[in-house]
Tab-separated table of C-alpha atoms in Angstrom:
chain	number	residue	atom	x	y	z
V	1	UNK	CA	30.971	22.153	57.522
V	2	UNK	CA	28.633	19.518	57.796
V	3	UNK	CA	26.514	18.607	54.226
V	4	UNK	CA	22.690	19.456	54.399
V	5	UNK	CA	20.847	16.203	55.115
V	6	UNK	CA	18.565	15.368	52.573
V	7	UNK	CA	20.342	17.873	50.705
V	8	UNK	CA	19.657	16.850	46.699
V	9	UNK	CA	21.332	18.530	43.392
V	10	UNK	CA	19.294	17.918	40.119
V	11	UNK	CA	21.177	18.593	36.350
V	12	UNK	CA	18.702	20.564	33.734
V	13	UNK	CA	19.408	18.586	30.360
V	14	UNK	CA	19.366	20.932	27.598
V	15	UNK	CA	19.778	20.815	23.978
V	16	UNK	CA	22.574	23.447	24.148
V	17	UNK	CA	26.355	22.658	24.932
V	18	UNK	CA	25.882	25.271	27.405
V	19	UNK	CA	23.423	27.079	29.540
V	20	UNK	CA	24.258	30.098	31.624
V	21	UNK	CA	21.756	31.958	33.679
V	22	UNK	CA	22.685	36.002	34.393
V	23	UNK	CA	24.270	36.929	37.689
V	24	UNK	CA	23.964	37.105	40.985
V	25	UNK	CA	20.642	38.966	42.562
V	26	UNK	CA	18.722	38.769	39.387
V	27	UNK	CA	16.018	36.353	39.078
V	28	UNK	CA	16.152	33.212	37.174
V	29	UNK	CA	12.753	32.033	37.915
V	30	UNK	CA	9.285	33.537	36.734
V	31	UNK	CA	7.146	34.856	40.023
V	32	UNK	CA	5.374	31.775	39.943
V	33	UNK	CA	8.131	29.745	39.662
V	34	UNK	CA	6.926	27.775	37.047
V	35	UNK	CA	9.749	28.989	34.215
V	36	UNK	CA	13.190	29.786	34.493
V	37	UNK	CA	15.392	32.288	31.977
V	38	UNK	CA	18.016	31.530	31.191
V	39	UNK	CA	20.864	31.545	27.729
V	40	UNK	CA	21.713	28.430	25.099
V	41	UNK	CA	24.591	28.515	23.117
V	42	UNK	CA	27.491	26.644	21.373
V	43	UNK	CA	29.877	29.919	21.546
V	44	UNK	CA	30.230	33.372	22.452
V	45	UNK	CA	29.271	34.468	19.073
V	46	UNK	CA	25.586	34.310	19.373
V	47	UNK	CA	23.487	32.592	22.429
V	48	UNK	CA	19.526	32.465	22.695
V	49	UNK	CA	17.254	33.328	24.834
V	50	UNK	CA	15.178	30.482	26.392
V	51	UNK	CA	12.495	30.080	28.721
V	52	UNK	CA	11.898	26.471	30.141
V	53	UNK	CA	8.975	25.416	31.862
V	54	UNK	CA	10.092	23.621	34.560
V	55	UNK	CA	6.735	20.990	34.772
V	56	UNK	CA	7.194	19.661	31.030
V	57	UNK	CA	11.843	20.467	30.865
V	58	UNK	CA	10.700	21.812	27.572
V	59	UNK	CA	12.700	24.755	26.114
V	60	UNK	CA	11.517	27.690	24.217
V	61	UNK	CA	14.245	30.087	22.197
V	62	UNK	CA	12.681	33.148	22.511
V	63	UNK	CA	15.585	35.561	20.939
V	64	UNK	CA	18.477	35.713	20.669
V	65	UNK	CA	21.637	37.982	21.438
V	66	UNK	CA	25.174	38.394	19.978
V	67	UNK	CA	26.093	39.867	23.615
V	68	UNK	CA	26.996	36.957	25.630
V	69	UNK	CA	29.535	35.960	27.883
V	70	UNK	CA	30.651	33.413	29.720
V	71	UNK	CA	30.505	35.083	33.430
V	72	UNK	CA	27.313	37.308	33.037
V	73	UNK	CA	25.293	36.017	29.748
V	74	UNK	CA	23.157	38.114	28.197
V	75	UNK	CA	21.591	39.832	31.621
V	76	UNK	CA	18.316	38.756	30.628
V	77	UNK	CA	15.475	39.510	33.205
V	78	UNK	CA	12.141	39.291	33.879
V	79	UNK	CA	10.168	42.395	33.098
V	80	UNK	CA	6.620	43.563	32.262
V	81	UNK	CA	4.561	41.514	35.002
V	82	UNK	CA	6.983	38.268	33.144
V	83	UNK	CA	5.197	38.816	30.293
V	84	UNK	CA	8.398	40.259	28.695
V	85	UNK	CA	12.184	39.299	28.721
V	86	UNK	CA	14.541	42.350	28.612
V	87	UNK	CA	18.073	41.800	27.104
V	88	UNK	CA	21.923	43.141	25.944
V	89	UNK	CA	22.193	42.658	22.734
V	90	UNK	CA	25.041	44.763	20.987
V	91	UNK	CA	24.477	46.783	17.463
V	92	UNK	CA	26.581	47.522	14.434
V	93	UNK	CA	28.706	50.090	16.218
V	94	UNK	CA	29.546	48.362	19.028
V	95	UNK	CA	27.421	49.599	21.756
V	96	UNK	CA	25.436	48.537	24.180
V	97	UNK	CA	21.757	47.860	23.142
V	98	UNK	CA	19.298	46.885	25.156
V	99	UNK	CA	15.774	45.038	23.664
V	100	UNK	CA	12.779	43.715	24.918
V	101	UNK	CA	11.315	40.486	23.607
V	102	UNK	CA	8.287	38.548	24.326
V	103	UNK	CA	7.795	35.329	26.917
V	104	UNK	CA	6.695	33.253	24.194
V	105	UNK	CA	7.172	31.400	21.216
V	106	UNK	CA	8.517	33.108	18.269
V	107	UNK	CA	7.776	36.805	20.396
V	108	UNK	CA	8.276	39.802	18.760
V	109	UNK	CA	12.099	41.647	19.557
V	110	UNK	CA	11.310	45.469	20.472
V	111	UNK	CA	14.910	47.386	20.281
V	112	UNK	CA	14.818	49.628	22.909
V	113	UNK	CA	16.264	53.213	20.850
V	114	UNK	CA	15.801	55.516	23.233
V	115	UNK	CA	18.040	53.067	25.626
V	116	UNK	CA	20.908	52.465	23.880
V	117	UNK	CA	24.089	52.545	25.569
V	118	UNK	CA	22.437	51.738	28.538
V	119	UNK	CA	23.490	48.448	30.783
V	120	UNK	CA	20.602	47.548	32.477
V	121	UNK	CA	20.511	46.332	35.889
V	122	UNK	CA	17.829	46.001	37.804
V	123	UNK	CA	13.873	45.459	36.316
V	124	UNK	CA	12.151	46.433	39.868
V	125	UNK	CA	9.470	43.327	40.849
V	126	UNK	CA	9.662	41.807	37.056
V	127	UNK	CA	7.240	45.161	36.468
V	128	UNK	CA	7.993	47.721	33.822
V	129	UNK	CA	10.745	50.342	35.896
V	130	UNK	CA	14.240	49.594	35.084
V	131	UNK	CA	17.777	51.035	36.571
V	132	UNK	CA	20.515	50.762	34.347
V	133	UNK	CA	24.111	52.646	34.435
V	134	UNK	CA	26.409	53.789	31.395
V	135	UNK	CA	29.678	53.474	30.612
V	136	UNK	CA	32.262	56.572	30.012
V	137	UNK	CA	31.676	56.169	26.064
V	138	UNK	CA	30.788	59.337	23.875
V	139	UNK	CA	29.914	61.364	27.405
V	140	UNK	CA	29.723	61.032	31.264
V	141	UNK	CA	28.595	58.170	32.619
V	142	UNK	CA	25.442	58.358	35.010
V	143	UNK	CA	22.464	56.330	36.370
V	144	UNK	CA	19.150	56.754	34.980
V	145	UNK	CA	15.863	55.378	36.167
V	146	UNK	CA	14.355	53.419	32.641
V	147	UNK	CA	10.810	52.830	32.222
V	148	UNK	CA	9.982	49.771	30.036
V	149	UNK	CA	6.610	50.512	29.179
V	150	UNK	CA	6.913	54.408	27.784
V	151	UNK	CA	10.375	54.991	27.094
V	152	UNK	CA	11.244	57.722	29.334
V	153	UNK	CA	14.054	58.568	31.754
V	154	UNK	CA	15.079	60.011	34.985
V	155	UNK	CA	19.230	60.623	35.365
V	156	UNK	CA	19.664	60.186	38.983
V	157	UNK	CA	23.328	61.666	38.828
V	158	UNK	CA	26.474	60.907	36.590
V	159	UNK	CA	30.195	60.843	37.504
V	160	UNK	CA	30.874	64.896	38.083
V	161	UNK	CA	28.526	64.469	41.135
V	162	UNK	CA	29.735	61.825	42.661
V	163	UNK	CA	32.904	62.018	42.330
V	164	UNK	CA	33.064	65.515	43.749
V	165	UNK	CA	31.683	64.694	47.140
V	166	UNK	CA	34.870	62.644	47.187
V	167	UNK	CA	37.976	63.940	49.532
V	168	UNK	CA	40.080	66.242	47.446
V	169	UNK	CA	43.390	63.585	47.789
V	170	UNK	CA	40.973	60.708	46.561
V	171	UNK	CA	40.445	61.819	43.037
V	172	UNK	CA	42.202	61.104	40.226
V	173	UNK	CA	43.378	62.550	37.371
V	174	UNK	CA	43.309	60.730	33.400
V	175	UNK	CA	40.314	58.050	34.061
V	176	UNK	CA	37.235	57.737	33.607
V	177	UNK	CA	34.862	57.440	36.421
V	178	UNK	CA	31.689	55.152	36.337
V	179	UNK	CA	29.069	52.862	38.275
V	180	UNK	CA	28.089	49.205	38.439
V	181	UNK	CA	25.499	47.657	40.747
V	182	UNK	CA	22.695	50.110	40.661
V	183	UNK	CA	20.191	48.520	42.924
V	184	UNK	CA	16.441	50.007	44.326
V	185	UNK	CA	15.622	48.782	47.366
V	186	UNK	CA	11.968	47.861	46.707
V	187	UNK	CA	10.522	50.423	48.299
V	188	UNK	CA	12.608	53.124	45.805
V	189	UNK	CA	13.465	55.261	49.362
V	190	UNK	CA	16.895	54.168	48.691
V	191	UNK	CA	19.559	53.040	45.859
V	192	UNK	CA	22.646	50.967	46.300
V	193	UNK	CA	25.824	51.636	43.557
V	194	UNK	CA	29.433	51.488	43.675
V	195	UNK	CA	31.998	53.858	41.850
V	196	UNK	CA	34.448	53.007	38.858
V	197	UNK	CA	37.476	54.473	37.886
V	198	UNK	CA	38.997	53.044	34.720
V	199	UNK	CA	42.742	54.527	33.466
V	200	UNK	CA	44.744	53.603	30.856
V	201	UNK	CA	45.516	49.948	31.092
V	202	UNK	CA	42.814	49.545	33.364
V	203	UNK	CA	40.500	46.824	32.362
V	204	UNK	CA	37.576	46.948	33.328
V	205	UNK	CA	38.281	48.968	35.980
V	206	UNK	CA	39.493	49.693	39.401
V	207	UNK	CA	36.551	49.301	42.382
V	208	UNK	CA	37.039	52.816	44.446
V	209	UNK	CA	34.152	52.375	47.025
V	210	UNK	CA	30.677	52.193	47.869
V	211	UNK	CA	26.916	54.593	47.768
V	212	UNK	CA	23.920	54.635	48.752
V	213	UNK	CA	21.805	57.136	47.927
V	214	UNK	CA	18.050	58.404	49.076
V	215	UNK	CA	16.793	58.722	46.019
V	216	UNK	CA	13.789	61.424	47.049
V	217	UNK	CA	16.431	63.817	48.536
V	218	UNK	CA	19.481	62.699	46.781
V	219	UNK	CA	21.412	62.453	49.686
V	220	UNK	CA	24.244	59.814	49.147
V	221	UNK	CA	25.944	58.462	51.995
V	222	UNK	CA	30.099	56.412	51.606
V	223	UNK	CA	30.356	53.076	52.817
V	224	UNK	CA	34.035	52.795	52.785
V	225	UNK	CA	35.421	49.659	53.426
V	226	UNK	CA	33.263	46.928	51.925
V	227	UNK	CA	32.622	45.068	48.061
V	228	UNK	CA	31.676	42.003	46.703
V	229	UNK	CA	28.311	41.500	45.789
V	230	UNK	CA	25.828	43.645	47.111
V	231	UNK	CA	22.245	42.460	48.157
V	232	UNK	CA	19.210	44.251	49.750
V	233	UNK	CA	17.843	41.816	52.657
V	234	UNK	CA	13.753	41.683	52.724
V	235	UNK	CA	13.645	41.272	56.482
V	236	UNK	CA	15.465	44.178	57.884
V	237	UNK	CA	15.841	46.762	53.988
V	238	UNK	CA	19.479	46.999	55.213
V	239	UNK	CA	22.387	45.624	52.364
V	240	UNK	CA	24.031	41.959	53.386
V	241	UNK	CA	27.331	43.081	51.625
V	242	UNK	CA	31.472	42.010	51.691
V	243	UNK	CA	33.684	43.727	54.644
V	244	UNK	CA	37.283	43.059	53.041
V	245	UNK	CA	39.679	43.104	55.912
V	246	UNK	CA	43.459	41.553	56.769
V	247	UNK	CA	44.564	39.084	59.447
V	248	UNK	CA	47.704	37.552	59.841
V	249	UNK	CA	47.327	33.936	57.763
V	250	UNK	CA	45.149	35.834	55.205
V	251	UNK	CA	45.317	39.330	53.390
V	252	UNK	CA	42.260	39.278	52.016
V	253	UNK	CA	39.180	37.484	54.127
V	254	UNK	CA	36.311	38.172	53.076
V	255	UNK	CA	32.983	38.671	56.299
V	256	UNK	CA	29.514	39.466	55.466
V	257	UNK	CA	27.854	41.857	57.216
V	258	UNK	CA	24.664	43.866	57.131
V	259	UNK	CA	24.646	47.600	56.403
V	260	UNK	CA	22.403	50.155	57.323
V	261	UNK	CA	22.015	52.048	54.253
V	262	UNK	CA	21.614	55.455	56.211
V	263	UNK	CA	23.894	55.345	58.001
V	264	UNK	CA	26.750	53.545	56.640
V	265	UNK	CA	26.448	51.392	60.526
V	266	UNK	CA	27.399	47.850	60.335
V	267	UNK	CA	26.471	44.297	61.857
V	268	UNK	CA	27.886	41.175	61.463
V	269	UNK	CA	25.558	38.974	59.017
V	270	UNK	CA	26.757	35.671	60.317
V	271	UNK	CA	29.929	34.796	62.622
V	272	UNK	CA	32.803	32.122	61.343
V	273	UNK	CA	30.625	31.081	58.608
V	274	UNK	CA	32.444	30.196	55.574
V	275	UNK	CA	35.902	31.195	54.980
V	276	UNK	CA	35.675	33.266	51.171
V	277	UNK	CA	31.568	34.383	50.110
V	278	UNK	CA	31.155	34.825	47.039
V	279	UNK	CA	28.048	35.826	46.112
V	280	UNK	CA	25.569	36.083	48.732
V	281	UNK	CA	22.061	36.042	48.970
V	282	UNK	CA	18.732	35.856	51.115
V	283	UNK	CA	15.698	34.054	50.073
V	284	UNK	CA	12.675	36.226	49.100
V	285	UNK	CA	10.921	34.657	52.729
V	286	UNK	CA	13.719	36.215	54.602
V	287	UNK	CA	14.745	33.047	57.036
V	288	UNK	CA	18.088	31.207	54.393
V	289	UNK	CA	20.801	33.415	52.964
V	290	UNK	CA	23.496	31.127	50.513
V	291	UNK	CA	26.882	32.279	49.062
V	292	UNK	CA	28.961	30.416	46.894
V	293	UNK	CA	32.689	30.374	47.241
V	294	UNK	CA	35.646	30.487	44.385
V	295	UNK	CA	38.552	30.658	45.514
V	296	UNK	CA	40.500	29.730	43.261
V	297	UNK	CA	42.151	26.794	42.696
V	298	UNK	CA	39.250	24.979	44.648
V	299	UNK	CA	35.911	23.326	44.410
V	300	UNK	CA	33.237	25.486	44.237
V	301	UNK	CA	31.032	24.811	47.164
V	302	UNK	CA	27.316	26.364	47.840
V	303	UNK	CA	26.936	27.102	51.791
V	304	UNK	CA	23.604	28.154	53.631
V	305	UNK	CA	22.651	29.257	56.152
V	306	UNK	CA	19.314	29.353	59.071
V	307	UNK	CA	18.772	33.213	60.377
V	308	UNK	CA	15.800	31.301	62.117
V	309	UNK	CA	18.390	28.161	64.045
V	310	UNK	CA	21.336	29.664	63.554
V	311	UNK	CA	22.705	26.735	61.726
V	312	UNK	CA	25.460	26.133	58.627
V	313	UNK	CA	25.598	23.947	56.389
V	314	UNK	CA	27.492	22.834	53.067
V	315	UNK	CA	24.318	22.137	50.496
V	316	UNK	CA	27.028	21.412	47.827
V	317	UNK	CA	30.186	20.947	46.103
V	318	UNK	CA	30.396	21.452	42.698
V	319	UNK	CA	31.947	19.972	40.004
V	320	UNK	CA	33.604	22.855	38.582
V	321	UNK	CA	36.933	24.296	36.455
V	322	UNK	CA	39.422	27.017	36.632
V	323	UNK	CA	39.744	28.417	33.163
V	324	UNK	CA	41.614	31.456	31.874
V	325	UNK	CA	39.986	35.012	33.987
V	326	UNK	CA	39.661	36.680	30.110
V	327	UNK	CA	36.025	37.486	30.326
V	328	UNK	CA	36.897	39.830	28.250
V	329	UNK	CA	37.703	37.717	24.994
V	330	UNK	CA	35.537	35.753	23.811
V	331	UNK	CA	37.344	32.256	22.681
V	332	UNK	CA	38.294	32.014	26.477
V	333	UNK	CA	36.069	30.711	28.991
V	334	UNK	CA	36.028	32.777	32.498
V	335	UNK	CA	36.162	31.155	35.576
V	336	UNK	CA	33.096	29.812	36.592
V	337	UNK	CA	30.958	30.985	39.446
V	338	UNK	CA	27.600	29.395	40.852
V	339	UNK	CA	25.983	32.744	41.585
V	340	UNK	CA	22.577	30.989	43.522
V	341	UNK	CA	19.900	32.179	43.223
V	342	UNK	CA	16.499	31.658	45.050
V	343	UNK	CA	12.713	30.167	43.732
V	344	UNK	CA	10.235	32.442	44.469
V	345	UNK	CA	9.224	29.877	47.041
V	346	UNK	CA	12.641	30.274	49.187
V	347	UNK	CA	12.673	26.096	48.329
V	348	UNK	CA	15.051	26.084	45.822
V	349	UNK	CA	18.473	27.562	44.797
V	350	UNK	CA	19.298	27.533	40.457
V	351	UNK	CA	23.617	27.599	39.437
V	352	UNK	CA	25.925	27.462	37.234
V	353	UNK	CA	28.282	24.548	37.343
V	354	UNK	CA	30.907	23.538	34.608
V	355	UNK	CA	32.384	20.406	33.665
V	356	UNK	CA	35.982	19.297	32.924
V	357	UNK	CA	35.405	19.714	29.319
V	358	UNK	CA	34.076	23.573	29.834
V	359	UNK	CA	31.144	23.041	29.586
V	360	UNK	CA	28.296	24.893	31.173
V	361	UNK	CA	24.964	23.851	32.686
V	362	UNK	CA	22.387	24.476	35.485
V	363	UNK	CA	21.804	22.705	38.704
V	364	UNK	CA	18.697	23.349	40.983
V	365	UNK	CA	19.373	22.212	44.429
V	366	UNK	CA	16.884	21.265	46.386
V	367	UNK	CA	15.878	19.440	49.714
V	368	UNK	CA	17.076	21.817	52.554
V	369	UNK	CA	13.179	23.091	53.633
V	370	UNK	CA	12.037	20.473	55.684
V	371	UNK	CA	13.100	18.268	58.890
V	372	UNK	CA	14.670	21.147	60.457
V	373	UNK	CA	12.063	23.015	59.726
V	374	UNK	CA	9.980	24.319	56.556
V	375	UNK	CA	11.091	27.432	54.884
V	376	UNK	CA	9.670	30.523	56.733
V	377	UNK	CA	8.736	28.601	59.740
C-alpha cells in the first residue's frame, strides 16, 4: 500500500522516560486542539498526569497516580469543559478510585469517593456526564451514568439483566459476568457495550458478545460476530467495528463494518483495506478513517482511508517492539499499540510508539489533509 505523499512524523520530546496517551477513542487533545493530555513515568509504580502546551512544548504535571500500565495508561480524559481531568488511581485496598484534578499547575485533586470502584470509560464531549462500569468484586457488575459535577449516579443495567437475554444454552455456571467499552453516542440515544465472562483461570476475561441499548426505552439488541474496539461514526450515527471470520489462508481475518445500533445490520466499511485492523476510528469531520495494525511479529503500521475519494494509504511505519503480553505484571512491558487518536480539526493523529529499548514516546502524524483534498472538503 503506498505511503501518503507529504505525511510527516514528529516525535514529542519529553523529560519523562515513558509517555503514553490513554487509549483508542479517548481524546488526548483538548477541544481547542492546543493541549495534549498523557501520563509520564519512569516505571509503572507511579506516573504523573501531564498536560502539554503544543505551541511551546512545555509539559506541566497536574497530578499523579499509582494505577498506570503500558496498555491503558491511567484512563485519563478531559472533563468539565477541559477545566479538569478525570483519571484512575488505586486506594489503600487496591480498589479503583476515580479522581478529578484541575488542568492547571498545582491543580487540586478531588477524590470522587462516591464513585469508588467505578471504571470511567466515557466522558461526553469533555463535559460532566460520564459512563462507567464496575467489576464483579463485592457485588454485581453494572453500568452507570455519572454526573461528575454533582456526584449523582444512575445505574442503567446490571449483569443479571443482560445475561438473561442470552439463550439458556449460552449461559455459563461458575463464571462472573461483567462489561467493557460502555460508550454512549453523543446524543445519548444509544449506548454500546460488551459482555465478558471470567471463570477460574480466566484473566482478564473472555468476550461473550456485543450489545447496543436504547437508553430511553431500555431496548437491548445483540450484535453477534463482532469484536474489537468500537467507535461511533459522526456521519451516520452507526458503529465502526470489526467482524471476525475465517478464510482458508487466514483463520481470524478482520473486516471493518458499520453497524446499525437499532437493527444489528452491517455494511462493509472499507473493502480490501488491510489485513489486520486494530483500533479503527473516524475523524471528527467524518472525512477520514485511521487504524493501526498490530499483528504480532510485524512492525506497527498506521493506515488512512479517505471516505470521499476511496483512497487508501499507509500513513506511517513506527519503530516498534513487542514485549511480553503481561499487562497485569507491571514489571513487564505489554505489547505496544499505536492507538491513533484524532485532533479536533481532523488534521493530525497522536500515536503511542515504543523503541528497541522499550522506551515509550508519543508521535504526531500530520500532512495528510492537503493536495489530495483539504480535510472536510
